[in-house]
mmCIF file of C-alpha atoms in Angstrom:
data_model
loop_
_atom_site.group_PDB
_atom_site.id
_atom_site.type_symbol
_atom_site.label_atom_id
_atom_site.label_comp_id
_atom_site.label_asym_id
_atom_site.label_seq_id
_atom_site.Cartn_x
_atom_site.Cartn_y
_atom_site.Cartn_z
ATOM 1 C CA UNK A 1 11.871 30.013 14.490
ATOM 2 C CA UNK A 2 9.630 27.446 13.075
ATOM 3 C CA UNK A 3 8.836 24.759 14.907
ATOM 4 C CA UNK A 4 6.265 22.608 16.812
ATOM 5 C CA UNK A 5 7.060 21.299 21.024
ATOM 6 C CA UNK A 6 4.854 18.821 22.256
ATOM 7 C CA UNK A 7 4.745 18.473 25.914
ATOM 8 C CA UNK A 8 2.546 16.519 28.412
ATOM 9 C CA UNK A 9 4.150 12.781 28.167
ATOM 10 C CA UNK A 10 4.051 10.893 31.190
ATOM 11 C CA UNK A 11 4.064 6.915 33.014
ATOM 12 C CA UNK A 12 0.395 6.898 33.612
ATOM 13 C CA UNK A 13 -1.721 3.675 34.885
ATOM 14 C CA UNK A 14 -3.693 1.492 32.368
ATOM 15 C CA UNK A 15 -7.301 3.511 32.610
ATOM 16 C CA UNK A 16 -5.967 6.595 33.378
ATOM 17 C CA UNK A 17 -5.797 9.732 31.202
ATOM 18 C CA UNK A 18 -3.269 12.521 30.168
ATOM 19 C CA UNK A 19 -3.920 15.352 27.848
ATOM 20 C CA UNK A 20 -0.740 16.645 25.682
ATOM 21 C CA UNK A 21 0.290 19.845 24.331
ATOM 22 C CA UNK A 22 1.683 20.978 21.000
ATOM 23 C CA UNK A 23 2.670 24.570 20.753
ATOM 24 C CA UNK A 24 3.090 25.910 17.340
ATOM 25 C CA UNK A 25 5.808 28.880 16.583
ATOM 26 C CA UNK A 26 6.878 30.455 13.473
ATOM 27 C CA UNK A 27 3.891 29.971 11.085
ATOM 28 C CA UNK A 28 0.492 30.892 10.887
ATOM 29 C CA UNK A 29 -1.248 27.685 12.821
ATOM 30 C CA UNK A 30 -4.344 28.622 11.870
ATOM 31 C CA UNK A 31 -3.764 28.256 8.371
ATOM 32 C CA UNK A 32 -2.407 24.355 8.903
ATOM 33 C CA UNK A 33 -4.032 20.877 9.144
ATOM 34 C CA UNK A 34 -2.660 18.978 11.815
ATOM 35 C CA UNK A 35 -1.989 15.554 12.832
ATOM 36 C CA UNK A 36 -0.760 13.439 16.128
ATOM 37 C CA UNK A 37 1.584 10.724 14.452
ATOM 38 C CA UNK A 38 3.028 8.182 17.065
ATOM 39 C CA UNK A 39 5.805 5.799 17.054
ATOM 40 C CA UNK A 40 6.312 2.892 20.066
ATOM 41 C CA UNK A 41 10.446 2.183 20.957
ATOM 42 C CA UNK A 42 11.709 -0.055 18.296
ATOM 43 C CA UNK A 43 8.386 0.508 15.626
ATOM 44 C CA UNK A 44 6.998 2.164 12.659
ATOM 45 C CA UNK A 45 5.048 5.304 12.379
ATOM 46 C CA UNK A 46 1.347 4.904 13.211
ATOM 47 C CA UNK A 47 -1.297 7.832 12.214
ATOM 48 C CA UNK A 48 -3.304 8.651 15.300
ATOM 49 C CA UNK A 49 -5.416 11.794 14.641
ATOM 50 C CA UNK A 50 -6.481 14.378 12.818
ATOM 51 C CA UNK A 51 -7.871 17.963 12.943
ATOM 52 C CA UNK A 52 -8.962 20.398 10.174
ATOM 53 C CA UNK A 53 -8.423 24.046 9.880
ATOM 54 C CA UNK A 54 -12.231 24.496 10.144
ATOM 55 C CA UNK A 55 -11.643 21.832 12.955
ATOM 56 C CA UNK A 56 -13.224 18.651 11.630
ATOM 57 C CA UNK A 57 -11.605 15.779 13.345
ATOM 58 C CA UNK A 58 -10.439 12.246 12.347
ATOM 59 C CA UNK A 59 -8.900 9.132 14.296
ATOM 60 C CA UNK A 60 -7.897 6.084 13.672
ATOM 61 C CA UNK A 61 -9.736 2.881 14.813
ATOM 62 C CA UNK A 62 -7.145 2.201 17.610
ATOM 63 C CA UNK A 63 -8.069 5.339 19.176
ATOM 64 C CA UNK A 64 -11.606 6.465 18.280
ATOM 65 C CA UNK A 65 -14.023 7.100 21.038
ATOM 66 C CA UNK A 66 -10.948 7.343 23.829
ATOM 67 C CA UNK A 67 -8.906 9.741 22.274
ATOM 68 C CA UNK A 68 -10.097 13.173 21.540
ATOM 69 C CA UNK A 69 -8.329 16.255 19.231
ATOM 70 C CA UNK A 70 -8.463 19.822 19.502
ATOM 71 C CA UNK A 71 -7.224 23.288 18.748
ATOM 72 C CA UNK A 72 -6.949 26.573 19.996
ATOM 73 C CA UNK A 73 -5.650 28.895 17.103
ATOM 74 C CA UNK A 74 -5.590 31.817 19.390
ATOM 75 C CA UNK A 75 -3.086 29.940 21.313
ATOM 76 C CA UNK A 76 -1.382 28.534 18.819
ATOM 77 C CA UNK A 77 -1.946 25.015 20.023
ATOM 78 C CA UNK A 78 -3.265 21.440 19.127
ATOM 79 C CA UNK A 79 -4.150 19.077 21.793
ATOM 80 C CA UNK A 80 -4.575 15.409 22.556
ATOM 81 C CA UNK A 81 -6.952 14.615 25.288
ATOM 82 C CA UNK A 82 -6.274 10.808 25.884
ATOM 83 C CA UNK A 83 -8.583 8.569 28.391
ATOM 84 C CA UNK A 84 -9.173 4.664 28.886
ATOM 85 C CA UNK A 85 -5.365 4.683 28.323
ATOM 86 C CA UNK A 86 -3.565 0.846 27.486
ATOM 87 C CA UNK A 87 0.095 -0.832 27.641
ATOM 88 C CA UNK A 88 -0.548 -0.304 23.556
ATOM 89 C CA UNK A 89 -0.916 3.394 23.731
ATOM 90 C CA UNK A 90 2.937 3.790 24.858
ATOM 91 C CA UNK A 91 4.505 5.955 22.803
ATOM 92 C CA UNK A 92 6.235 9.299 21.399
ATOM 93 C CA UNK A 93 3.616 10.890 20.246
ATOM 94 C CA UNK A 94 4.971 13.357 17.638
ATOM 95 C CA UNK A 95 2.249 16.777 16.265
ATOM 96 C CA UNK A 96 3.118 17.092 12.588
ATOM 97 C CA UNK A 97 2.242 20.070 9.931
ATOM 98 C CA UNK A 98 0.490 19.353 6.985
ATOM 99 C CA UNK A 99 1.574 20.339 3.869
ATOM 100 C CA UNK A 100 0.209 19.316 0.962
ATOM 101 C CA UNK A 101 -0.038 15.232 1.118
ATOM 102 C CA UNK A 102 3.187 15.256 3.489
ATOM 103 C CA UNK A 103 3.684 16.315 6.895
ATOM 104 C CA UNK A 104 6.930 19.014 6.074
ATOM 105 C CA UNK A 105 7.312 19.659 9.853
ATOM 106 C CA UNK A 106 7.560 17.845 13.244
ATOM 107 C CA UNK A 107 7.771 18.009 16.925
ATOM 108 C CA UNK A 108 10.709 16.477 18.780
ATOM 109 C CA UNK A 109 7.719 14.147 20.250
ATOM 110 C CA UNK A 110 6.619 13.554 24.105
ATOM 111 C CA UNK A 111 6.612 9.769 25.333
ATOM 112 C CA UNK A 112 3.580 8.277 26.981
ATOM 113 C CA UNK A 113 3.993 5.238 28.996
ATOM 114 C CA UNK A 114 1.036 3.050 30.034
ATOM 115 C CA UNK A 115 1.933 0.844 33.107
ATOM 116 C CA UNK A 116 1.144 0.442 36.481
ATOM 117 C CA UNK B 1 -7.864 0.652 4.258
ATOM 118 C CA UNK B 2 -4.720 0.744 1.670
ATOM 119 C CA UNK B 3 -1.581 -1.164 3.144
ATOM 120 C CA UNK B 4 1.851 -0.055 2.273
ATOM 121 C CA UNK B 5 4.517 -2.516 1.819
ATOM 122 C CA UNK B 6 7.972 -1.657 1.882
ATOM 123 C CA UNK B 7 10.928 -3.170 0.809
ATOM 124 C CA UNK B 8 13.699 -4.431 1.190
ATOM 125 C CA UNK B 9 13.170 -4.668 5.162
ATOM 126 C CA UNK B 10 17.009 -3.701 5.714
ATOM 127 C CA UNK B 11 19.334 -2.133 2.646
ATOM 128 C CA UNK B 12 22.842 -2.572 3.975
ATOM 129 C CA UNK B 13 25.118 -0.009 1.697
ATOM 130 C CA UNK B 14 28.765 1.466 1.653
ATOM 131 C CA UNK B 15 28.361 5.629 0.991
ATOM 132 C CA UNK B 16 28.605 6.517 -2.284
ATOM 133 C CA UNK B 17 26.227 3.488 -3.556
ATOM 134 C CA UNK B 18 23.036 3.612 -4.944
ATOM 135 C CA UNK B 19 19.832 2.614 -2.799
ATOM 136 C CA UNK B 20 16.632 1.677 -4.549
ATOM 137 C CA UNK B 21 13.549 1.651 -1.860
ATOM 138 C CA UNK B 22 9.860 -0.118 -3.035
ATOM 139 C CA UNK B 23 6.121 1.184 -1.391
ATOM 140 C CA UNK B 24 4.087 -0.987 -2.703
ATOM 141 C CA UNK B 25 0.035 0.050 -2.286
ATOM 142 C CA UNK B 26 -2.519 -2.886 -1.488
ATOM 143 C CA UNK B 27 -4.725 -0.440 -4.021
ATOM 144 C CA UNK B 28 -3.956 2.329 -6.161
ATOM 145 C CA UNK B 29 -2.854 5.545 -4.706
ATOM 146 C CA UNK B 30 -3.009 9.036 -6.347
ATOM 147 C CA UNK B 31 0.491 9.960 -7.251
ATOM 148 C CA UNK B 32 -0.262 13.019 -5.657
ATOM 149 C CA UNK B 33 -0.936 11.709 -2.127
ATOM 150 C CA UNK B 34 2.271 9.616 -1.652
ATOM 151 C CA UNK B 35 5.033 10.992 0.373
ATOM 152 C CA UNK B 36 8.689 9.809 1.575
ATOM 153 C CA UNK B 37 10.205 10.240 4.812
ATOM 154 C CA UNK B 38 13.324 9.803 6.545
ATOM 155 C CA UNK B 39 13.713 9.045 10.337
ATOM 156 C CA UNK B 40 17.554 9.017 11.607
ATOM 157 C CA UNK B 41 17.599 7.528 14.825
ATOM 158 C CA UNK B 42 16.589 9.871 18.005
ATOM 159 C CA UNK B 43 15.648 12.130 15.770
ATOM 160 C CA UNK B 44 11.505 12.910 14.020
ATOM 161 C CA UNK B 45 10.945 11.829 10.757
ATOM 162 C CA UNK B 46 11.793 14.670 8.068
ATOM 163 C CA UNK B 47 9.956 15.155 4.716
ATOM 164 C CA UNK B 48 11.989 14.134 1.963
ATOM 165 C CA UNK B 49 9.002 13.735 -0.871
ATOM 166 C CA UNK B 50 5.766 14.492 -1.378
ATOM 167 C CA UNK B 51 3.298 14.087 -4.268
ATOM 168 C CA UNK B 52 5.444 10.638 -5.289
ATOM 169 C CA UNK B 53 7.686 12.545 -6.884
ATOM 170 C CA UNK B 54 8.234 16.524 -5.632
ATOM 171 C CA UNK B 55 11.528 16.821 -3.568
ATOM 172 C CA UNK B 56 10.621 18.906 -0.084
ATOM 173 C CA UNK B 57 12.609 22.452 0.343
ATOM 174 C CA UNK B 58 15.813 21.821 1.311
ATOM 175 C CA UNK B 59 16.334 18.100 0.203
ATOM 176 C CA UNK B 60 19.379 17.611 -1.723
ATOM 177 C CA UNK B 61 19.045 16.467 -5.179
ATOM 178 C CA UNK B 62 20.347 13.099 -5.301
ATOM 179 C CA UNK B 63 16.958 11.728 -3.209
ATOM 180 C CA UNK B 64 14.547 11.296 -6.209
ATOM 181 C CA UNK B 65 11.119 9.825 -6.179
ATOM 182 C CA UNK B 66 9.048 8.103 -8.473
ATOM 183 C CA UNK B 67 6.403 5.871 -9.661
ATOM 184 C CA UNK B 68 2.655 5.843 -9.813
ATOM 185 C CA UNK B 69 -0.979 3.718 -9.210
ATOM 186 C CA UNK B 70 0.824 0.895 -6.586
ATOM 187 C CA UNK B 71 4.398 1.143 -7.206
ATOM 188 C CA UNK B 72 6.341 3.766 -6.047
ATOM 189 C CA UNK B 73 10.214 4.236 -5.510
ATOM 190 C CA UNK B 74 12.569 6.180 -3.453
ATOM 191 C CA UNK B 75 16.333 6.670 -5.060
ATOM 192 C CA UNK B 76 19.280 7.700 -2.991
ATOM 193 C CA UNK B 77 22.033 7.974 -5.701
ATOM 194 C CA UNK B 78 25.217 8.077 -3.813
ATOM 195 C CA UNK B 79 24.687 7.467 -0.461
ATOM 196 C CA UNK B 80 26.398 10.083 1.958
ATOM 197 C CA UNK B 81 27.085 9.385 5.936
ATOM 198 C CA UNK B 82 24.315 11.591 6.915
ATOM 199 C CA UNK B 83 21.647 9.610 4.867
ATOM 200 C CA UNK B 84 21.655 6.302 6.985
ATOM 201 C CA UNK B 85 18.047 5.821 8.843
ATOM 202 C CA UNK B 86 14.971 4.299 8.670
ATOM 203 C CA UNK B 87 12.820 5.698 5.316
ATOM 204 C CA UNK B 88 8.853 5.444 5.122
ATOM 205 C CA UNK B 89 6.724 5.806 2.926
ATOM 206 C CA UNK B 90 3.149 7.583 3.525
ATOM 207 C CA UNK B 91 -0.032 7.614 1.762
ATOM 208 C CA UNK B 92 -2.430 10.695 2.551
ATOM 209 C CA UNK B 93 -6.301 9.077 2.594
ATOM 210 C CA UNK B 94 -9.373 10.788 2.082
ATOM 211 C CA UNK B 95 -10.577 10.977 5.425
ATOM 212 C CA UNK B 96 -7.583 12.872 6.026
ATOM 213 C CA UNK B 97 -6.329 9.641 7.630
ATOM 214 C CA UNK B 98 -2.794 8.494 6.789
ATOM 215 C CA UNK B 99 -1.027 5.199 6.402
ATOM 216 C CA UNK B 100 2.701 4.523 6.655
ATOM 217 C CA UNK B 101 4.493 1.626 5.356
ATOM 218 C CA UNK B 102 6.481 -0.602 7.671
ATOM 219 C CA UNK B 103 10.051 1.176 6.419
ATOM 220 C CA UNK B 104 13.034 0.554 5.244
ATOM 221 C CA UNK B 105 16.385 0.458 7.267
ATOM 222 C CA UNK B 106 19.386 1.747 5.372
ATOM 223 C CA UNK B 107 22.455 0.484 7.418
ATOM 224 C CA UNK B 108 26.221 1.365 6.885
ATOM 225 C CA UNK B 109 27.275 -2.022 5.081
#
């Protein structure tokens, strides 16, 4: 079956870090652009990252310098280390598939809270 | 940055009426990198268009998309139970960075 599962979503303090998961199954990973889309209760869609098949990596403002992507195509798996964590971070944090200018395919998400 | 606006805010509809959902661009967007979604609640958003106008596999044929430069427009022609939900639209930057607009809420009127 196709599909993405993110995993790692947790209540974590305000400065504290977490590092989630998104394993791909179905389709060759390797071959796929990926992104980390997120989405607080109640809000839009907010772009949060980026990561090329060559593995060239892009973030948005909010994030850059605390959040860091990766991939590991022999695993079949994008990642999303995330440090200096904030209340404004709290989240589901969805891993999306590109395809062409869309993103055709999409996690079920993982939630993040930031709180103490 | 490019800013999507979309509108109406909320589109309250019986089924089997027409919606008409605006993306507007703060600058001109390449037809090609503009992309509808659909998010029913609970659920992940789901591809409905991409390049503006280019249904995704699997979407039925009565959502259409269209427009081009910094209007777009998403059509549902007769609206059917399952296709209440929250749309977005998406544009797909350079960078690769994207931007979503704030979306549109179609409600059961």
């Amino acid at each position: 079956e196709v599909q993405l599962v993110e995993s790692g979503g947790d209540l974590v303090q305000p400065g504290g870090s977490l590092r989630l998961s998104c394993a791909a199954s179905g389709f060759t990973f390797s071959s796929h652009d990926m992104h980390w889309v997120r989405q607080a209760t109640g809000k839009g869609l907010e772009w949060v990252s980026a990561i090329s098949t060559g593995g060239d990596t892009y973030y948005a403002g909010s994030v850059k310098g605390r959040f860091t992507i990766s991939r590991e195509n022999a695993k079949n798996s994008l990642y999303l280390q995330m440090n200096s964590l904030r209340a404004g971070d709290t989240a589901v944090y969805y891993c999306a598939r590109v395809f062409l200018s869309g993103l055709d395919l999409w996690g079920r998400g993982t939630l993040v809270t930031v709180s103490s | 940055e490019i800013v999507l606006t979309q509108s109406p805010g909320t589109l309250s509809l019986s089924p089997g009426e027409r919606a008409t959902l605006s993306c507007r661009a703060s600058q001109s967007v390449a037809s090609r990198r503009l992309a509808w979604y659909q998010q029913r609640p609970g659920q992940a958003p789901r591809l409905l268009i991409y390049g503006a106008s280019t249904r995704a596999p699997g979407i039925p044929d009565r959502f259409s998309g269209s427009g081009s430069g910094t209007d777009f427009t998403l059509i549902i022609s007769r609206l059917e139970p399952e296709d209440f939900g929250v749309y977005y639209c998406q544009q797909y930057g350079t960078s690769p960075s994207l931007t979503f607009g704030g979306g549109t809420k179609v409600e059961i009127k």
